[in-house]
Amino acid sequence: MSGTNFLQLHTRDVPRGRRVAWLVSQVRTALREGRVETGTRMPPTRALAEELGVARGTVVEAYRRLTEEGLLTANRGGGTVVSASPAPAATTTGPISPNPGEAGAEPDLLDISTGTPDLSAFPRAAWLRAENTVLSGSGGRALSYAPAQGSYELRTELSSWLARSRGVLASPERIIVTGGVTGALSLLARVLLDRGLGTVAVEDPGAEGNRRILDHWMAGLVPVPVDREGLVVAELAATGTATVLTTPAHQFPTGVVLSPARRRALLAWARERNGLVIEDDYDSEYRYDRRPVRALHGMDPERVAHVSSLSKTLGPGLRIGWLVAPAHLHEDLVRARWATDLGSPVLPQLALAELLRSGALERHLRTMRTRHRRRRDAAVRAVAEHLPDAVVEGVAAGIHLLVLLPGHVDDAELAARARHEGIRVEPLSSMRAAPGPPGVVVSYGTHPPARLASAIAVLGGLVKRS
Ligand SMILES: Cc1ncc(COP(=O)(O)O)c(C=O)c1O
């Protein structure tokens, strides 16, 4: 099929930050109304993007979400076909589709797309010991209610841990335990929205999961470009929005560190605009070439909401994170958490407090740094061998690499073809609003060096043939 007549689409009046959601819902409606049949080939992403006057990444992302819902399927030849019609009700009014990691989990694929740490290294014995200590000593507290803000023991341990490791100075009273970074973002979004602050600037390219959560709650997202120095603050200032989500210690996905001049400019913007910087400090425990830069929060705690989680250190399934917000937001955030679900499960919070207290978490992190650094080195070597024209971006940190590909490569197609070869990899274009060079994000945390090398060799073969 060529052209998009069957979709009857018009981009008029759709703000940039909402175009993916808009396109998804338009395609769903076209399918539900029977304007397009199962087996129909969807227009190529580039053609549809041109026709609609949107970034190609917008179409790629919309197709990806529809594929996750089972409505579209990637073809062997790299195209996309309609595979089902949505059920008449519920699918459009129900919750957002599940997170990409879960929805995309296909056991037969070698998955280098999800930024998960090496879960086989989870400190099982130490965790079980900690739970045992808690259960035998807490007099039942671990099984009862705790403050919605989080258990006091955990907030006390986090207070000294954050000061030591990240330069975040916050008393236990000012720390909120959350359901990961995601939980912190949705609390912030709801409180900001209540105050009439409905838009948020996000990095472009940026973390797609965070964007989807904010897109769910907020009225609009405003993409702001990222360059070699991180977020382009001058462009942020031009957007008129008063809130920005950023990853200053290790930008996702480019891997660059926000430069000192940009850090100062960002905080100056926040003061002048009376704005808020949401600092996503998601993987700052892993810096392999030097000590990690300190958190932005330390430079202006009343302008920065600091968020992070255990997802890159112990495992995302624990759903434990934390938020330290400016004083004027704190009470409302705690209240929003209380009104949502009375807070996070207590036993894991107390077990984590015990791991922090005993030093077991710090020991675990030392092991993980060595292991992940070896995996990163192996991935970088494999890129040099199998993708000689590609460039690895960013500093030696975290658990992912951005690999920029030669300009003629279509990264979305490459990812689709890689899937047929048994490799799941995320194209850079799916993380962008504006067009830019092609690339793939290689998440190396869960794979031993040999497996990483074989996945990258497959990508190398596909690029050679493209
Ligand atoms: C940039 C970024 N922030 C945060 C997270 C973690 O989110 P959560 O703590 O909700 O698991 C991820 C996970 O992949 C991420 O890529």
Short mmCIF file of C-alpha atoms and ligand atoms in Angstrom, two decimals:
data_model
loop_
_atom_site.label_atom_id
_atom_site.label_comp_id
_atom_site.label_asym_id
_atom_site.label_seq_id
_atom_site.Cartn_x
_atom_site.Cartn_y
_atom_site.Cartn_z
CA MET A 1 0.00 0.00 0.00
CA SER A 2 1.26 3.49 -0.72
CA GLY A 3 -0.17 6.76 0.53
CA THR A 4 -2.18 7.17 3.68
CA ASN A 5 -5.67 7.85 2.34
CA PHE A 6 -7.13 4.99 4.27
CA LEU A 7 -5.96 6.60 7.50
CA GLN A 8 -7.48 9.99 6.67
CA LEU A 9 -4.88 11.72 8.79
CA HIS A 10 -4.33 15.42 9.42
CA THR A 11 -1.56 16.67 11.70
CA ARG A 12 -3.09 20.11 12.01
CA ASP A 13 -3.21 21.39 15.59
CA VAL A 14 -1.44 18.37 17.07
CA PRO A 15 1.35 19.65 19.37
CA ARG A 16 4.72 18.00 18.76
CA GLY A 17 4.85 16.27 22.11
CA ARG A 18 1.52 14.51 21.48
CA ARG A 19 2.00 13.33 17.94
CA VAL A 20 2.93 9.74 18.73
CA ALA A 21 -0.14 9.24 20.91
CA TRP A 22 -2.27 10.95 18.28
CA LEU A 23 -0.96 8.78 15.44
CA VAL A 24 -1.43 5.60 17.49
CA SER A 25 -5.02 6.47 18.24
CA GLN A 26 -5.72 7.44 14.61
CA VAL A 27 -4.40 4.14 13.31
CA ARG A 28 -6.31 2.21 15.98
CA THR A 29 -9.52 3.96 14.98
CA ALA A 30 -8.90 3.23 11.28
CA LEU A 31 -8.42 -0.44 12.12
CA ARG A 32 -11.45 -0.60 14.38
CA GLU A 33 -13.66 1.06 11.81
CA GLY A 34 -12.55 -1.48 9.22
CA ARG A 35 -10.97 1.15 6.95
CA VAL A 36 -8.00 -1.15 6.66
CA GLU A 37 -7.91 -4.95 6.65
CA THR A 38 -5.69 -7.52 8.31
CA GLY A 39 -2.68 -8.24 6.10
CA THR A 40 -2.54 -4.71 4.66
CA ARG A 41 0.97 -3.38 4.38
CA MET A 42 1.44 -0.13 6.32
CA PRO A 43 3.19 2.75 4.56
CA PRO A 44 6.98 2.82 5.11
CA THR A 45 7.83 4.99 8.11
CA ARG A 46 9.80 7.49 6.04
CA ALA A 47 6.98 7.94 3.53
CA LEU A 48 4.31 8.35 6.19
CA ALA A 49 6.46 10.80 8.14
CA GLU A 50 6.99 12.90 5.04
CA GLU A 51 3.33 12.81 4.15
CA LEU A 52 2.27 13.88 7.63
CA GLY A 53 5.08 16.39 8.07
CA VAL A 54 6.26 14.74 11.30
CA ALA A 55 9.64 13.36 12.38
CA ARG A 56 10.27 9.83 11.22
CA GLY A 57 10.93 8.82 14.84
CA THR A 58 7.29 9.73 15.58
CA VAL A 59 6.03 7.18 13.07
CA VAL A 60 8.59 4.56 14.13
CA GLU A 61 7.50 4.94 17.74
CA ALA A 62 3.79 4.82 16.84
CA TYR A 63 4.34 1.60 14.84
CA ARG A 64 6.31 0.17 17.74
CA ARG A 65 3.49 0.80 20.20
CA LEU A 66 0.92 -0.64 17.81
CA THR A 67 3.17 -3.67 17.34
CA GLU A 68 3.33 -4.08 21.11
CA GLU A 69 -0.44 -4.06 21.20
CA GLY A 70 -0.44 -6.83 18.60
CA LEU A 71 -2.17 -4.68 15.98
CA LEU A 72 0.82 -4.50 13.64
CA THR A 73 3.59 -6.99 12.91
CA ALA A 74 7.09 -6.43 11.52
CA ASN A 75 7.46 -8.33 8.26
CA ARG A 76 10.41 -10.49 7.27
CA GLY A 77 11.28 -8.01 4.55
CA GLY A 78 11.42 -5.13 7.01
CA GLY A 79 7.92 -3.76 6.30
CA THR A 80 5.01 -3.58 8.71
CA VAL A 81 1.60 -5.19 8.19
CA VAL A 82 -1.73 -5.03 9.98
CA SER A 83 -2.11 -8.17 12.04
CA ALA A 84 -5.33 -7.60 13.98
CA SER A 85 -8.15 -5.15 14.68
CA PRO A 86 -8.51 -3.74 18.15
CA ALA A 87 -11.32 -4.98 20.34
CA PRO A 88 -14.29 -2.62 20.10
CA ALA A 89 -13.98 -1.32 23.67
CA ALA A 90 -11.42 -1.07 26.44
CA THR A 91 -8.23 -0.91 24.34
CA THR A 92 -8.42 2.82 23.80
CA THR A 93 -9.78 3.73 27.21
CA GLY A 94 -7.74 1.32 29.31
CA PRO A 95 -4.35 1.89 30.89
CA ILE A 96 -1.31 2.70 28.76
CA SER A 97 0.33 -0.33 27.27
CA PRO A 98 2.80 -2.00 29.59
CA ASN A 99 6.43 -0.99 29.76
CA PRO A 100 8.54 -1.88 26.72
CA GLY A 101 10.71 -4.40 28.53
CA GLU A 102 7.75 -6.45 29.65
CA ALA A 103 5.69 -6.12 26.51
CA GLY A 104 8.59 -6.95 24.25
CA ALA A 105 10.01 -9.86 26.22
CA GLU A 106 10.42 -12.68 23.74
CA PRO A 107 12.34 -15.57 25.22
CA ASP A 108 13.99 -16.63 21.96
CA LEU A 109 15.54 -13.26 21.24
CA LEU A 110 18.97 -12.18 22.39
CA ASP A 111 17.82 -8.94 23.95
CA ILE A 112 20.30 -6.07 23.99
CA SER A 113 17.52 -3.50 24.20
CA THR A 114 16.62 -3.37 27.89
CA GLY A 115 18.86 -1.46 30.25
CA THR A 116 18.80 -4.04 33.02
CA PRO A 117 21.82 -4.78 35.23
CA ASP A 118 23.21 -8.30 35.52
CA LEU A 119 20.39 -9.87 37.52
CA SER A 120 22.32 -13.10 37.96
CA ALA A 121 24.60 -11.10 40.27
CA PHE A 122 21.76 -10.00 42.56
CA PRO A 123 23.07 -10.44 46.13
CA ARG A 124 20.58 -13.16 46.97
CA ALA A 125 22.22 -14.38 50.14
CA ALA A 126 22.65 -10.86 51.53
CA TRP A 127 19.08 -9.95 50.64
CA LEU A 128 17.67 -13.07 52.30
CA ARG A 129 19.81 -12.45 55.38
CA ALA A 130 18.53 -8.88 55.49
CA GLU A 131 14.89 -10.01 55.23
CA ASN A 132 15.53 -12.58 57.91
CA THR A 133 17.04 -9.97 60.22
CA VAL A 134 14.12 -7.65 59.58
CA LEU A 135 11.44 -10.31 60.07
CA SER A 136 12.96 -11.69 63.23
CA GLY A 137 13.67 -8.32 64.78
CA SER A 138 10.96 -5.93 63.72
CA GLY A 139 8.15 -7.17 65.97
CA GLY A 140 5.77 -7.30 63.02
CA ARG A 141 6.49 -3.77 61.78
CA ALA A 142 7.64 -5.13 58.44
CA LEU A 143 4.17 -6.54 57.89
CA SER A 144 2.25 -3.49 58.99
CA TYR A 145 1.67 0.01 57.57
CA ALA A 146 4.58 2.43 57.24
CA PRO A 147 4.44 6.15 56.44
CA ALA A 148 3.34 6.73 52.83
CA GLN A 149 6.57 8.67 52.40
CA GLY A 150 8.58 5.51 53.10
CA SER A 151 9.86 3.70 56.16
CA TYR A 152 11.89 5.93 58.43
CA GLU A 153 14.74 3.37 58.61
CA LEU A 154 15.17 3.39 54.85
CA ARG A 155 14.96 7.17 54.56
CA THR A 156 17.61 7.48 57.30
CA GLU A 157 19.98 5.12 55.47
CA LEU A 158 19.26 6.78 52.12
CA SER A 159 19.97 10.18 53.63
CA SER A 160 23.57 9.27 54.44
CA TRP A 161 24.01 7.12 51.31
CA LEU A 162 22.88 9.95 49.00
CA ALA A 163 25.13 12.45 50.77
CA ARG A 164 28.12 10.10 50.49
CA SER A 165 27.65 8.84 46.99
CA ARG A 166 25.92 11.74 45.19
CA GLY A 167 26.38 14.90 47.25
CA VAL A 168 22.60 15.08 47.75
CA LEU A 169 22.01 16.64 51.16
CA ALA A 170 18.55 15.71 52.40
CA SER A 171 17.27 14.81 55.84
CA PRO A 172 15.13 11.66 56.11
CA GLU A 173 12.11 13.95 56.44
CA ARG A 174 12.75 15.27 52.93
CA ILE A 175 13.17 11.92 51.16
CA ILE A 176 10.18 10.21 49.56
CA VAL A 177 10.44 6.51 48.73
CA THR A 178 8.78 5.85 45.37
CA GLY A 179 7.97 3.06 42.96
CA GLY A 180 11.18 3.64 40.98
CA VAL A 181 11.98 6.71 38.90
CA THR A 182 8.67 6.10 37.17
CA GLY A 183 6.73 6.44 40.42
CA ALA A 184 8.60 9.66 41.21
CA LEU A 185 7.83 11.09 37.76
CA SER A 186 4.14 10.31 37.95
CA LEU A 187 3.88 11.90 41.42
CA LEU A 188 5.66 15.00 40.18
CA ALA A 189 3.52 15.15 37.05
CA ARG A 190 0.29 15.02 39.05
CA VAL A 191 1.37 17.67 41.54
CA LEU A 192 2.68 19.99 38.81
CA LEU A 193 -0.47 19.52 36.77
CA ASP A 194 -2.57 20.45 39.83
CA ARG A 195 -0.63 23.70 39.95
CA GLY A 196 -1.39 24.47 36.35
CA LEU A 197 2.03 23.39 35.08
CA GLY A 198 0.92 21.03 32.34
CA THR A 199 3.96 20.87 30.07
CA VAL A 200 7.40 19.44 30.58
CA ALA A 201 10.51 19.66 28.43
CA VAL A 202 12.24 16.35 27.72
CA GLU A 203 15.60 15.56 26.17
CA ASP A 204 15.68 14.72 22.48
CA PRO A 205 16.83 12.02 22.06
CA GLY A 206 15.68 10.80 25.42
CA ALA A 207 14.42 7.85 27.44
CA GLU A 208 11.28 6.64 25.81
CA GLY A 209 9.87 5.03 28.98
CA ASN A 210 10.05 8.29 30.94
CA ARG A 211 8.51 10.16 28.05
CA ARG A 212 5.58 7.79 27.88
CA ILE A 213 4.85 8.14 31.57
CA LEU A 214 4.95 11.93 31.45
CA ASP A 215 2.91 11.89 28.26
CA HIS A 216 0.28 9.89 30.09
CA TRP A 217 -0.12 12.45 32.87
CA MET A 218 0.84 15.80 31.41
CA ALA A 219 -0.88 17.98 28.83
CA GLY A 220 2.19 18.25 26.60
CA LEU A 221 5.85 17.32 26.20
CA VAL A 222 8.34 19.65 24.57
CA PRO A 223 11.44 17.99 23.08
CA VAL A 224 14.70 19.90 23.57
CA PRO A 225 17.85 18.86 21.70
CA VAL A 226 20.93 17.35 23.26
CA ASP A 227 24.46 17.91 21.93
CA ARG A 228 27.98 16.95 23.03
CA GLU A 229 27.56 19.08 26.19
CA GLY A 230 24.17 17.62 27.07
CA LEU A 231 20.82 19.42 27.12
CA VAL A 232 20.89 22.59 24.99
CA VAL A 233 19.76 25.05 27.64
CA ALA A 234 19.38 27.97 25.21
CA GLU A 235 16.73 25.94 23.34
CA LEU A 236 15.03 25.05 26.61
CA ALA A 237 14.73 28.73 27.45
CA ALA A 238 13.04 29.33 24.10
CA THR A 239 10.27 26.78 24.80
CA GLY A 240 8.50 28.75 27.50
CA THR A 241 7.94 25.66 29.65
CA ALA A 242 8.86 25.81 33.35
CA THR A 243 9.76 22.15 33.96
CA VAL A 244 12.44 19.98 32.42
CA LEU A 245 13.39 16.34 32.84
CA THR A 246 17.07 15.70 32.29
CA THR A 247 19.77 13.05 32.85
CA PRO A 248 22.79 15.25 33.66
CA ALA A 249 25.26 12.65 34.99
CA HIS A 250 24.92 10.37 31.95
CA GLN A 251 22.46 11.46 29.31
CA PHE A 252 20.19 8.73 28.06
CA PRO A 253 20.82 7.57 25.38
CA THR A 254 23.80 9.64 24.14
CA GLY A 255 25.95 9.00 27.21
CA VAL A 256 27.26 12.58 27.38
CA VAL A 257 27.71 14.39 30.69
CA LEU A 258 26.11 17.82 31.13
CA SER A 259 29.06 20.23 30.92
CA PRO A 260 29.87 22.53 33.86
CA ALA A 261 28.82 25.60 31.83
CA ARG A 262 25.49 23.96 30.96
CA ARG A 263 24.91 22.94 34.58
CA ARG A 264 25.27 26.58 35.59
CA ALA A 265 23.10 27.74 32.69
CA LEU A 266 20.40 25.21 33.54
CA LEU A 267 20.19 26.36 37.14
CA ALA A 268 20.25 30.00 36.05
CA TRP A 269 17.32 29.21 33.74
CA ALA A 270 15.44 27.56 36.62
CA ARG A 271 15.95 30.58 38.87
CA GLU A 272 14.99 33.09 36.23
CA ARG A 273 11.98 31.09 35.04
CA ASN A 274 10.96 30.06 38.56
CA GLY A 275 11.19 26.60 37.05
CA LEU A 276 11.93 23.05 38.14
CA VAL A 277 14.69 20.72 36.95
CA ILE A 278 13.86 17.03 37.39
CA GLU A 279 17.21 15.29 37.66
CA ASP A 280 16.98 11.62 36.65
CA ASP A 281 20.11 10.14 38.21
CA TYR A 282 19.22 6.65 37.00
CA ASP A 283 22.67 5.01 36.46
CA SER A 284 25.17 7.31 38.13
CA GLU A 285 26.62 4.50 40.26
CA TYR A 286 28.51 3.30 37.19
CA ARG A 287 31.29 5.53 35.98
CA TYR A 288 34.37 3.59 34.86
CA ASP A 289 36.95 6.23 33.96
CA ARG A 290 36.72 8.54 36.98
CA ARG A 291 34.45 9.40 39.89
CA PRO A 292 30.93 10.27 38.79
CA VAL A 293 30.03 13.96 38.64
CA ARG A 294 28.08 15.02 41.68
CA ALA A 295 24.35 15.40 41.43
CA LEU A 296 22.96 18.70 40.22
CA HIS A 297 20.72 18.73 43.28
CA GLY A 298 23.65 19.72 45.50
CA MET A 299 24.05 22.99 43.57
CA ASP A 300 20.47 24.20 44.12
CA PRO A 301 18.16 21.93 46.14
CA GLU A 302 15.23 24.33 45.83
CA ARG A 303 15.28 24.20 42.02
CA VAL A 304 16.06 20.53 41.48
CA ALA A 305 13.95 17.43 42.15
CA HIS A 306 16.42 14.54 42.39
CA VAL A 307 15.11 11.10 41.40
CA SER A 308 16.79 7.73 41.17
CA SER A 309 16.14 4.06 41.82
CA LEU A 310 17.52 0.57 42.32
CA SER A 311 16.64 -0.40 38.77
CA LYS A 312 20.23 -0.21 37.47
CA THR A 313 21.92 -1.53 40.60
CA LEU A 314 19.79 -4.32 42.11
CA GLY A 315 16.95 -4.83 39.68
CA PRO A 316 13.93 -2.99 38.25
CA GLY A 317 11.53 -5.60 39.63
CA LEU A 318 12.05 -4.29 43.16
CA ARG A 319 10.29 -1.06 42.12
CA ILE A 320 12.13 0.99 44.72
CA GLY A 321 13.26 4.52 44.02
CA TRP A 322 13.48 7.87 45.79
CA LEU A 323 12.67 11.49 45.28
CA VAL A 324 14.08 14.58 46.96
CA ALA A 325 12.03 17.58 45.89
CA PRO A 326 12.10 21.31 46.64
CA ALA A 327 10.32 22.21 49.89
CA HIS A 328 7.37 23.88 48.17
CA LEU A 329 6.41 20.60 46.46
CA HIS A 330 7.20 18.14 49.24
CA GLU A 331 3.93 18.03 51.19
CA ASP A 332 1.81 17.74 48.05
CA LEU A 333 3.99 14.91 46.75
CA VAL A 334 3.67 12.97 50.00
CA ARG A 335 -0.07 13.53 49.96
CA ALA A 336 -0.31 12.32 46.36
CA ARG A 337 1.56 9.17 47.31
CA TRP A 338 -0.67 8.62 50.34
CA ALA A 339 -3.79 9.08 48.23
CA THR A 340 -2.49 6.67 45.59
CA ASP A 341 -1.63 3.58 47.59
CA LEU A 342 -0.35 4.47 51.09
CA GLY A 343 3.23 3.90 49.93
CA SER A 344 5.57 1.09 48.89
CA PRO A 345 5.69 -2.42 50.39
CA VAL A 346 7.45 -2.25 53.76
CA LEU A 347 9.49 -5.48 53.91
CA PRO A 348 11.69 -4.69 50.87
CA GLN A 349 12.21 -1.17 52.18
CA LEU A 350 13.48 -2.50 55.49
CA ALA A 351 15.62 -5.13 53.77
CA LEU A 352 17.21 -2.42 51.64
CA ALA A 353 17.81 -0.29 54.73
CA GLU A 354 19.62 -3.27 56.23
CA LEU A 355 21.76 -3.73 53.07
CA LEU A 356 22.71 -0.07 53.21
CA ARG A 357 23.44 -0.20 56.93
CA SER A 358 25.60 -3.32 56.72
CA GLY A 359 27.59 -2.14 53.68
CA ALA A 360 26.32 -5.08 51.59
CA LEU A 361 24.93 -2.76 48.92
CA GLU A 362 28.24 -0.96 48.59
CA ARG A 363 30.07 -4.32 48.21
CA HIS A 364 27.55 -5.41 45.62
CA LEU A 365 28.12 -2.22 43.66
CA ARG A 366 31.87 -2.80 43.61
CA THR A 367 31.28 -6.23 42.04
CA MET A 368 28.82 -4.81 39.55
CA ARG A 369 31.14 -2.00 38.48
CA THR A 370 33.88 -4.47 37.60
CA ARG A 371 31.51 -6.80 35.82
CA HIS A 372 29.74 -4.12 33.85
CA ARG A 373 32.98 -2.39 32.92
CA ARG A 374 34.27 -5.67 31.42
CA ARG A 375 31.07 -6.03 29.46
CA ARG A 376 31.29 -2.47 28.22
CA ASP A 377 34.90 -3.02 27.12
CA ALA A 378 33.84 -6.19 25.29
CA ALA A 379 31.00 -4.38 23.55
CA VAL A 380 33.29 -1.51 22.50
CA ARG A 381 35.84 -4.00 21.12
CA ALA A 382 33.12 -5.84 19.21
CA VAL A 383 31.85 -2.58 17.70
CA ALA A 384 35.39 -1.72 16.55
CA GLU A 385 35.72 -5.16 14.96
CA HIS A 386 32.29 -5.65 13.40
CA LEU A 387 31.08 -2.09 12.85
CA PRO A 388 34.30 -0.32 11.84
CA ASP A 389 32.45 2.73 10.47
CA ALA A 390 30.37 3.20 13.60
CA VAL A 391 31.19 5.52 16.49
CA VAL A 392 30.64 4.81 20.17
CA GLU A 393 29.28 7.95 21.80
CA GLY A 394 29.48 9.15 25.38
CA VAL A 395 31.64 8.56 28.43
CA ALA A 396 32.59 5.20 29.96
CA ALA A 397 29.63 4.81 32.28
CA GLY A 398 26.28 3.12 32.84
CA ILE A 399 25.05 -0.10 31.29
CA HIS A 400 24.40 0.95 27.72
CA LEU A 401 26.30 2.28 24.71
CA LEU A 402 25.06 4.50 21.95
CA VAL A 403 26.52 3.31 18.66
CA LEU A 404 26.18 5.87 15.86
CA LEU A 405 25.94 4.20 12.46
CA PRO A 406 26.99 5.37 8.99
CA GLY A 407 24.49 7.94 7.66
CA HIS A 408 23.00 5.69 4.95
CA VAL A 409 21.78 3.09 7.48
CA ASP A 410 18.09 3.08 8.36
CA ASP A 411 18.28 2.15 12.04
CA ALA A 412 14.58 1.22 12.37
CA GLU A 413 14.90 -1.18 9.47
CA LEU A 414 18.15 -2.52 10.88
CA ALA A 415 16.41 -3.24 14.20
CA ALA A 416 13.54 -4.94 12.36
CA ARG A 417 15.96 -7.11 10.38
CA ALA A 418 17.99 -7.85 13.51
CA ARG A 419 14.84 -9.21 15.08
CA HIS A 420 14.53 -11.77 12.34
CA GLU A 421 18.12 -12.77 13.11
CA GLY A 422 17.19 -13.26 16.76
CA ILE A 423 18.51 -9.95 18.16
CA ARG A 424 16.35 -7.36 19.85
CA VAL A 425 17.97 -3.92 19.74
CA GLU A 426 16.56 -0.42 20.11
CA PRO A 427 17.04 2.02 17.19
CA LEU A 428 18.02 5.56 18.08
CA SER A 429 15.28 6.94 15.83
CA SER A 430 12.65 5.51 18.21
CA MET A 431 14.04 7.79 20.93
CA ARG A 432 13.95 10.98 18.88
CA ALA A 433 11.37 13.59 18.03
CA ALA A 434 13.57 15.50 15.56
CA PRO A 435 15.52 13.73 12.81
CA GLY A 436 19.17 12.92 13.44
CA PRO A 437 21.92 10.45 12.62
CA PRO A 438 21.07 6.73 12.80
CA GLY A 439 22.23 4.58 15.67
CA VAL A 440 21.44 1.74 18.02
CA VAL A 441 21.54 1.52 21.81
CA VAL A 442 23.39 -1.55 23.01
CA SER A 443 22.49 -2.52 26.57
CA TYR A 444 25.27 -4.74 27.80
CA GLY A 445 24.39 -5.29 31.47
CA THR A 446 22.80 -8.71 31.20
CA HIS A 447 25.12 -10.42 28.71
CA PRO A 448 28.55 -11.99 29.09
CA PRO A 449 31.21 -10.68 26.67
CA ALA A 450 30.97 -13.56 24.17
CA ARG A 451 27.22 -13.18 23.78
CA LEU A 452 27.53 -9.42 23.32
CA ALA A 453 30.19 -9.94 20.67
CA SER A 454 27.98 -12.36 18.75
CA ALA A 455 25.00 -9.98 18.84
CA ILE A 456 27.17 -7.11 17.61
CA ALA A 457 28.64 -9.35 14.89
CA VAL A 458 25.09 -9.95 13.61
CA LEU A 459 24.45 -6.19 13.53
CA GLY A 460 27.77 -5.72 11.73
CA GLY A 461 26.74 -8.24 9.06
CA LEU A 462 23.40 -6.50 8.54
CA VAL A 463 25.01 -3.07 8.27
CA LYS A 464 27.50 -4.41 5.72
CA ARG A 465 24.63 -5.65 3.57
CA SER A 466 22.58 -2.44 3.90
C1 LIG B 1 16.77 7.17 31.67
C2 LIG B 1 16.12 6.21 32.61
N1 LIG B 1 15.64 6.65 33.77
C3 LIG B 1 15.09 5.81 34.67
C4 LIG B 1 14.99 4.47 34.43
C5 LIG B 1 14.48 3.55 35.49
O1 LIG B 1 13.14 3.69 35.73
P1 LIG B 1 12.54 2.91 37.00
O2 LIG B 1 13.33 3.36 38.19
O3 LIG B 1 11.12 3.36 37.06
O4 LIG B 1 12.68 1.45 36.77
C6 LIG B 1 15.41 3.97 33.22
C7 LIG B 1 15.24 2.53 32.94
O5 LIG B 1 15.55 1.99 31.95
C8 LIG B 1 16.01 4.85 32.30
O6 LIG B 1 16.48 4.41 31.12
#
